[in-house]
mmCIF file of C-alpha atoms (C1' of nucleotides) in Angstrom:
data_model
loop_
_atom_site.group_PDB
_atom_site.id
_atom_site.type_symbol
_atom_site.label_atom_id
_atom_site.label_comp_id
_atom_site.label_asym_id
_atom_site.label_seq_id
_atom_site.Cartn_x
_atom_site.Cartn_y
_atom_site.Cartn_z
ATOM 1 C CA MET A 1 -61.930 -60.269 42.989
ATOM 2 C CA PRO A 2 -64.087 -57.095 42.955
ATOM 3 C CA ALA A 3 -61.949 -53.970 43.671
ATOM 4 C CA ASP A 4 -64.792 -52.251 45.405
ATOM 5 C CA THR A 5 -64.818 -54.529 48.375
ATOM 6 C CA PHE A 6 -63.259 -51.829 50.476
ATOM 7 C CA ALA A 7 -65.791 -49.394 49.222
ATOM 8 C CA VAL A 8 -68.720 -51.523 50.419
ATOM 9 C CA LEU A 9 -66.968 -51.886 53.833
ATOM 10 C CA ALA A 10 -66.358 -48.208 54.128
ATOM 11 C CA GLU A 11 -69.862 -47.560 55.121
ATOM 12 C CA PRO A 12 -70.404 -47.948 58.932
ATOM 13 C CA THR A 13 -73.978 -48.885 58.610
ATOM 14 C CA ARG A 14 -73.026 -51.737 56.187
ATOM 15 C CA ARG A 15 -70.448 -53.043 58.624
ATOM 16 C CA ARG A 16 -73.198 -52.917 61.383
ATOM 17 C CA ILE A 17 -75.374 -55.035 59.207
ATOM 18 C CA LEU A 18 -72.598 -57.574 58.632
ATOM 19 C CA ASP A 19 -71.823 -57.676 62.216
ATOM 20 C CA ALA A 20 -75.558 -58.366 63.046
ATOM 21 C CA LEU A 21 -75.703 -60.983 60.348
ATOM 22 C CA ARG A 22 -72.587 -62.615 61.644
ATOM 23 C CA ARG A 23 -74.605 -63.965 64.618
ATOM 24 C CA GLY A 24 -77.484 -65.382 62.504
ATOM 25 C CA ASP A 25 -79.885 -64.680 59.500
ATOM 26 C CA ARG A 26 -82.176 -61.681 59.795
ATOM 27 C CA THR A 27 -84.977 -60.150 57.854
ATOM 28 C CA VAL A 28 -85.004 -56.592 56.574
ATOM 29 C CA GLY A 29 -87.388 -55.466 59.325
ATOM 30 C CA ASP A 30 -85.247 -56.972 61.982
ATOM 31 C CA LEU A 31 -82.165 -55.173 60.819
ATOM 32 C CA ALA A 32 -83.972 -51.845 60.404
ATOM 33 C CA ALA A 33 -85.221 -52.130 63.912
ATOM 34 C CA ALA A 34 -81.991 -53.456 65.357
ATOM 35 C CA LEU A 35 -79.906 -50.708 63.765
ATOM 36 C CA ALA A 36 -82.387 -47.806 64.205
ATOM 37 C CA VAL A 37 -82.265 -47.036 60.507
ATOM 38 C CA SER A 38 -85.120 -46.592 58.016
ATOM 39 C CA GLN A 39 -86.352 -49.517 56.099
ATOM 40 C CA PRO A 40 -85.395 -48.093 52.632
ATOM 41 C CA ALA A 41 -81.894 -47.411 53.764
ATOM 42 C CA VAL A 42 -81.462 -50.829 54.990
ATOM 43 C CA SER A 43 -82.694 -52.225 51.680
ATOM 44 C CA LYS A 44 -80.233 -50.118 49.791
ATOM 45 C CA HIS A 45 -77.396 -51.235 51.877
ATOM 46 C CA LEU A 46 -78.469 -54.852 51.521
ATOM 47 C CA ARG A 47 -78.548 -54.403 47.762
ATOM 48 C CA VAL A 48 -75.043 -53.151 47.762
ATOM 49 C CA LEU A 49 -73.974 -55.913 49.967
ATOM 50 C CA ARG A 50 -75.780 -58.450 47.834
ATOM 51 C CA GLU A 51 -74.268 -57.239 44.572
ATOM 52 C CA ALA A 52 -70.836 -57.429 46.107
ATOM 53 C CA GLY A 53 -71.486 -60.984 47.272
ATOM 54 C CA PHE A 54 -71.288 -60.211 50.990
ATOM 55 C CA VAL A 55 -74.863 -61.571 51.653
ATOM 56 C CA THR A 56 -77.608 -63.623 49.884
ATOM 57 C CA ALA A 57 -81.294 -63.261 50.150
ATOM 58 C CA ARG A 58 -83.736 -66.099 50.703
ATOM 59 C CA PRO A 59 -87.505 -65.421 50.353
ATOM 60 C CA ALA A 60 -89.769 -66.403 53.166
ATOM 61 C CA ALA A 61 -93.385 -65.261 52.487
ATOM 62 C CA GLN A 62 -93.416 -61.610 52.324
ATOM 63 C CA GLN A 63 -90.137 -61.230 54.104
ATOM 64 C CA ARG A 64 -86.554 -61.900 52.881
ATOM 65 C CA VAL A 65 -84.041 -63.610 55.061
ATOM 66 C CA TYR A 66 -80.566 -62.380 54.573
ATOM 67 C CA ARG A 67 -77.497 -64.542 55.161
ATOM 68 C CA ILE A 68 -73.779 -63.597 55.382
ATOM 69 C CA GLU A 69 -71.467 -65.129 52.820
ATOM 70 C CA PRO A 70 -67.793 -65.740 53.345
ATOM 71 C CA GLY A 71 -66.526 -65.061 49.854
ATOM 72 C CA PRO A 72 -65.625 -61.383 49.784
ATOM 73 C CA LEU A 73 -64.243 -61.479 53.400
ATOM 74 C CA ARG A 74 -61.966 -64.348 52.377
ATOM 75 C CA ASP A 75 -60.886 -62.131 49.412
ATOM 76 C CA LEU A 76 -60.107 -59.479 52.011
ATOM 77 C CA ASP A 77 -58.102 -61.933 54.020
ATOM 78 C CA ALA A 78 -56.151 -62.935 51.014
ATOM 79 C CA TRP A 79 -55.415 -59.261 50.174
ATOM 80 C CA LEU A 80 -54.168 -58.714 53.673
ATOM 81 C CA ALA A 81 -51.872 -61.726 53.575
ATOM 82 C CA PRO A 82 -48.759 -60.276 52.052
ATOM 83 C CA TYR A 83 -48.969 -57.460 54.518
ATOM 84 C CA ARG A 84 -48.917 -59.685 57.418
ATOM 85 C CA ALA A 85 -45.242 -60.107 57.100
ATOM 86 C CA LEU A 86 -44.980 -56.574 58.193
ATOM 87 C CA TRP A 87 -45.741 -57.301 61.807
ATOM 88 C CA GLU A 88 -45.250 -61.089 61.920
ATOM 89 C CA ARG A 89 -41.658 -60.681 61.134
ATOM 90 C CA HIS A 90 -41.403 -57.513 63.134
ATOM 91 C CA LEU A 91 -38.847 -58.804 65.449
ATOM 92 C CA ASP A 92 -36.639 -59.841 62.492
ATOM 93 C CA ALA A 93 -37.017 -56.406 61.160
ATOM 94 C CA LEU A 94 -36.181 -54.806 64.417
ATOM 95 C CA GLU A 95 -33.034 -56.970 64.572
ATOM 96 C CA THR A 96 -31.995 -55.897 61.111
ATOM 97 C CA LEU A 97 -32.425 -52.370 62.020
ATOM 98 C CA LEU A 98 -30.387 -52.663 65.124
ATOM 99 C CA ASP A 99 -27.696 -54.399 63.152
ATOM 100 C CA GLU A 100 -27.616 -51.576 60.615
ATOM 101 C CA GLU A 101 -27.305 -48.996 63.282
ATOM 102 C CA GLU A 102 -24.434 -50.649 64.994
ATOM 103 C CA ARG A 103 -22.126 -50.202 62.019
ATOM 104 C CA MET B 1 -59.361 -48.196 66.209
ATOM 105 C CA PRO B 2 -60.117 -45.409 63.679
ATOM 106 C CA ALA B 3 -63.360 -46.210 62.000
ATOM 107 C CA ASP B 4 -62.255 -44.681 58.571
ATOM 108 C CA THR B 5 -59.569 -47.383 57.890
ATOM 109 C CA PHE B 6 -61.844 -48.903 55.280
ATOM 110 C CA ALA B 7 -62.550 -45.505 53.711
ATOM 111 C CA VAL B 8 -58.758 -44.965 53.355
ATOM 112 C CA LEU B 9 -58.293 -48.295 51.733
ATOM 113 C CA ALA B 10 -61.290 -47.758 49.510
ATOM 114 C CA GLU B 11 -59.186 -45.581 47.125
ATOM 115 C CA PRO B 12 -57.440 -47.735 44.476
ATOM 116 C CA THR B 13 -54.535 -45.256 44.214
ATOM 117 C CA ARG B 14 -53.860 -45.529 47.909
ATOM 118 C CA ARG B 15 -53.883 -49.172 47.794
ATOM 119 C CA ARG B 16 -51.320 -49.100 44.982
ATOM 120 C CA ILE B 17 -49.167 -46.814 47.111
ATOM 121 C CA LEU B 18 -49.336 -49.239 50.070
ATOM 122 C CA ASP B 19 -48.468 -52.094 47.625
ATOM 123 C CA ALA B 20 -45.519 -50.155 46.329
ATOM 124 C CA LEU B 21 -44.385 -49.290 49.781
ATOM 125 C CA ARG B 22 -44.793 -52.899 50.985
ATOM 126 C CA ARG B 23 -41.589 -53.642 48.942
ATOM 127 C CA GLY B 24 -39.489 -50.904 50.369
ATOM 128 C CA ASP B 25 -39.487 -47.160 51.182
ATOM 129 C CA ARG B 26 -40.089 -44.648 48.511
ATOM 130 C CA THR B 27 -39.943 -40.921 47.957
ATOM 131 C CA VAL B 28 -42.906 -38.886 46.635
ATOM 132 C CA GLY B 29 -41.393 -38.583 43.195
ATOM 133 C CA ASP B 30 -40.685 -42.316 43.000
ATOM 134 C CA LEU B 31 -44.222 -43.095 43.730
ATOM 135 C CA ALA B 32 -45.618 -40.487 41.284
ATOM 136 C CA ALA B 33 -43.573 -41.805 38.615
ATOM 137 C CA ALA B 34 -44.203 -45.539 39.362
ATOM 138 C CA LEU B 35 -47.935 -44.990 39.585
ATOM 139 C CA ALA B 36 -48.323 -42.536 36.766
ATOM 140 C CA VAL B 37 -50.117 -40.084 38.975
ATOM 141 C CA SER B 38 -49.526 -36.321 39.351
ATOM 142 C CA GLN B 39 -47.268 -35.366 42.246
ATOM 143 C CA PRO B 40 -49.936 -33.254 44.155
ATOM 144 C CA ALA B 41 -52.246 -36.265 43.918
ATOM 145 C CA VAL B 42 -49.683 -38.533 45.465
ATOM 146 C CA SER B 43 -48.941 -36.026 48.140
ATOM 147 C CA LYS B 44 -52.640 -35.854 49.115
ATOM 148 C CA HIS B 45 -53.105 -39.590 49.262
ATOM 149 C CA LEU B 46 -49.930 -39.690 51.366
ATOM 150 C CA ARG B 47 -51.399 -37.231 53.778
ATOM 151 C CA VAL B 48 -54.424 -39.315 54.199
ATOM 152 C CA LEU B 49 -52.414 -42.407 54.709
ATOM 153 C CA ARG B 50 -50.188 -40.661 57.136
ATOM 154 C CA GLU B 51 -52.976 -39.032 59.213
ATOM 155 C CA ALA B 52 -54.592 -42.687 59.384
ATOM 156 C CA GLY B 53 -51.225 -44.143 60.550
ATOM 157 C CA PHE B 54 -50.619 -46.323 57.490
ATOM 158 C CA VAL B 55 -47.386 -44.597 56.685
ATOM 159 C CA THR B 56 -44.628 -42.415 58.166
ATOM 160 C CA ALA B 57 -42.487 -39.865 56.486
ATOM 161 C CA ARG B 58 -38.669 -39.253 57.115
ATOM 162 C CA PRO B 59 -37.078 -36.130 55.717
ATOM 163 C CA ALA B 60 -33.955 -36.686 53.488
ATOM 164 C CA ALA B 61 -32.792 -33.329 52.176
ATOM 165 C CA GLN B 62 -35.574 -31.896 49.826
ATOM 166 C CA GLN B 63 -37.173 -35.332 49.655
ATOM 167 C CA ARG B 64 -39.399 -37.165 52.035
ATOM 168 C CA VAL B 65 -39.010 -40.982 52.332
ATOM 169 C CA TYR B 66 -42.271 -42.733 53.151
ATOM 170 C CA ARG B 67 -42.451 -45.989 55.018
ATOM 171 C CA ILE B 68 -45.372 -48.366 55.589
ATOM 172 C CA GLU B 69 -46.407 -48.990 59.134
ATOM 173 C CA PRO B 70 -48.247 -52.093 60.252
ATOM 174 C CA GLY B 71 -50.626 -50.557 62.816
ATOM 175 C CA PRO B 72 -53.824 -50.000 60.891
ATOM 176 C CA LEU B 73 -53.413 -53.190 58.865
ATOM 177 C CA ARG B 74 -53.192 -54.953 62.124
ATOM 178 C CA ASP B 75 -56.444 -53.410 63.189
ATOM 179 C CA LEU B 76 -57.990 -54.597 60.001
ATOM 180 C CA ASP B 77 -56.756 -58.118 60.685
ATOM 181 C CA ALA B 78 -58.250 -57.970 64.124
ATOM 182 C CA TRP B 79 -61.593 -56.584 62.684
ATOM 183 C CA LEU B 80 -61.568 -59.635 60.290
ATOM 184 C CA ALA B 81 -60.990 -62.158 63.048
ATOM 185 C CA PRO B 82 -64.452 -62.911 64.300
ATOM 186 C CA TYR B 83 -65.555 -63.315 60.561
ATOM 187 C CA ARG B 84 -62.960 -65.958 59.963
ATOM 188 C CA ALA B 85 -65.113 -68.514 61.732
ATOM 189 C CA LEU B 86 -67.474 -68.185 58.634
ATOM 190 C CA TRP B 87 -65.143 -70.203 56.429
ATOM 191 C CA GLU B 88 -62.742 -71.850 58.904
ATOM 192 C CA ARG B 89 -65.692 -73.696 60.545
ATOM 193 C CA HIS B 90 -67.417 -74.050 57.187
ATOM 194 C CA LEU B 91 -67.539 -77.807 57.348
ATOM 195 C CA ASP B 92 -69.062 -77.682 60.842
ATOM 196 C CA ALA B 93 -71.703 -75.375 59.465
ATOM 197 C CA LEU B 94 -72.377 -77.506 56.553
ATOM 198 C CA GLU B 95 -72.818 -80.542 58.938
ATOM 199 C CA THR B 96 -75.413 -78.443 60.964
ATOM 200 C CA LEU B 97 -77.231 -77.605 57.875
ATOM 201 C CA LEU B 98 -77.429 -81.088 56.768
ATOM 202 C CA ASP B 99 -78.660 -82.190 60.252
ATOM 203 C CA GLU B 100 -81.270 -79.602 60.130
ATOM 204 C CA GLU B 101 -82.522 -80.701 56.725
ATOM 205 C CA GLU B 102 -82.692 -84.191 57.746
ATOM 206 C CA ARG B 103 -85.501 -83.519 60.110
ATOM 207 C "C1'" DC C 1 -110.296 -60.133 44.701
ATOM 208 C "C1'" DA C 2 -109.652 -56.485 47.918
ATOM 209 C "C1'" DG C 3 -106.701 -54.943 51.458
ATOM 210 C "C1'" DG C 4 -102.696 -55.030 54.332
ATOM 211 C "C1'" DC C 5 -97.962 -56.121 55.277
ATOM 212 C "C1'" DA C 6 -92.719 -56.573 53.986
ATOM 213 C "C1'" DT C 7 -89.581 -55.138 50.877
ATOM 214 C "C1'" DA C 8 -87.782 -52.719 46.760
ATOM 215 C "C1'" DT C 9 -87.219 -48.653 43.932
ATOM 216 C "C1'" DA C 10 -87.600 -43.459 42.368
ATOM 217 C "C1'" DC C 11 -86.656 -38.725 43.251
ATOM 218 C "C1'" DG C 12 -84.419 -34.735 45.406
ATOM 219 C "C1'" DC C 13 -81.203 -32.880 48.620
ATOM 220 C "C1'" DG C 14 -77.041 -32.182 50.960
ATOM 221 C "C1'" DT C 15 -72.355 -33.702 51.712
ATOM 222 C "C1'" DC C 16 -67.831 -35.106 50.663
ATOM 223 C "C1'" DA C 17 -63.806 -36.345 48.404
ATOM 224 C "C1'" DA C 18 -60.743 -37.087 44.187
ATOM 225 C "C1'" DG C 19 -58.367 -34.645 40.526
ATOM 226 C "C1'" DG C 20 -56.056 -31.016 37.882
ATOM 227 C "C1'" DC C 21 -54.153 -26.573 38.219
ATOM 228 C "C1'" DA C 22 -51.706 -22.982 40.515
ATOM 229 C "C1'" DT C 23 -49.124 -21.461 44.260
ATOM 230 C "C1'" DG C 24 -46.647 -21.713 48.593
ATOM 231 C "C1'" DT C 25 -42.742 -23.596 51.392
ATOM 232 C "C1'" DA C 26 -38.244 -25.691 52.462
ATOM 233 C "C1'" DC C 27 -33.838 -27.394 51.279
ATOM 234 C "C1'" DG C 28 -29.456 -27.391 48.577
ATOM 235 C "C1'" DG C 29 -26.170 -25.843 44.888
ATOM 236 C "C1'" DA C 30 -23.720 -22.188 42.293
ATOM 237 C "C1'" DT D 1 -27.989 -14.552 47.927
ATOM 238 C "C1'" DC D 2 -30.534 -16.517 44.062
ATOM 239 C "C1'" DC D 3 -32.297 -20.150 41.520
ATOM 240 C "C1'" DG D 4 -33.838 -24.950 41.015
ATOM 241 C "C1'" DT D 5 -35.750 -28.942 42.999
ATOM 242 C "C1'" DA D 6 -38.871 -31.808 45.854
ATOM 243 C "C1'" DC D 7 -42.908 -31.711 48.137
ATOM 244 C "C1'" DA D 8 -47.146 -29.620 50.326
ATOM 245 C "C1'" DT D 9 -51.307 -26.870 50.167
ATOM 246 C "C1'" DG D 10 -55.446 -24.089 48.382
ATOM 247 C "C1'" DC D 11 -59.020 -23.456 45.206
ATOM 248 C "C1'" DC D 12 -62.213 -25.154 42.025
ATOM 249 C "C1'" DT D 13 -65.194 -28.376 39.452
ATOM 250 C "C1'" DT D 14 -67.235 -32.817 39.081
ATOM 251 C "C1'" DG D 15 -69.115 -37.097 40.361
ATOM 252 C "C1'" DA D 16 -70.648 -40.537 43.700
ATOM 253 C "C1'" DC D 17 -72.988 -41.673 47.767
ATOM 254 C "C1'" DG D 18 -76.209 -41.638 51.991
ATOM 255 C "C1'" DC D 19 -80.422 -40.421 53.706
ATOM 256 C "C1'" DG D 20 -85.546 -39.382 54.019
ATOM 257 C "C1'" DT D 21 -90.036 -39.265 51.898
ATOM 258 C "C1'" DA D 22 -93.087 -41.025 48.624
ATOM 259 C "C1'" DT D 23 -94.279 -44.702 45.583
ATOM 260 C "C1'" DA D 24 -94.229 -49.198 43.324
ATOM 261 C "C1'" DT D 25 -94.063 -54.399 43.482
ATOM 262 C "C1'" DG D 26 -94.946 -58.850 45.515
ATOM 263 C "C1'" DC D 27 -97.282 -61.924 48.625
ATOM 264 C "C1'" DC D 28 -100.589 -63.472 52.043
ATOM 265 C "C1'" DT D 29 -105.148 -63.440 54.278
ATOM 266 C "C1'" DG D 30 -110.155 -62.887 54.647
#
DNA sequence: CAGGCATATACGCGTCAAGGCATGTACGGA
DNA sequence: TCCGTACATGCCTTGACGCGTATATGCCTG
């Protein structure tokens, strides 16, 4: 699992790109127009996302269609898993705390 | 939801702090020793984590005991939710793809 | 094969944050 | 009250990153 998954997602523009791709594949120009960002900036972000496995590119004539990939997001989900106990067993923890304070 | 949640988690040392706190509350000195990081560095990271709501501090004499808080991690879980369809309905998507390619 | 379109890369600038070192602050023990 | 402990904060340097502008690469059309 690449450790820089969070660093990739730390960029708001990259998250907006992922959010756009979540609803369907897009070309670079589409993304640049939809996000109101310069085309080179979009290309650079797509490169980062691609090298981290978040997206893949498929050539279509002069354009390249980008598609979101689930892999790194599944890794994120897996990383989050052990922490889920913090709130899923929250009632249990609350009970434990009250028990301790009763003593 | 604070947008810098990912930026906070982008730091490996901060993730290690959270991982340590996941198993129980710790003092600053404990964390510095356990992670082999200088004490000021730990304090700075704890400040970032605290201001982002990941942890809270409880004074105990001269030391301060830090505890992990579920809030921001729940936000992360919520952010991840719409993307979960990418792999949970993966079989459905595969079927759709095959249907399209059959035409 | 020349020209235009879509995308990728190179360069320079400004910003920001991590780390170490030194110092400040608060609490407790002698 | 004075000193030592535990933690926080300030200053400084360094490296990484995002953005825009300019330029290079690839592909299609006439």
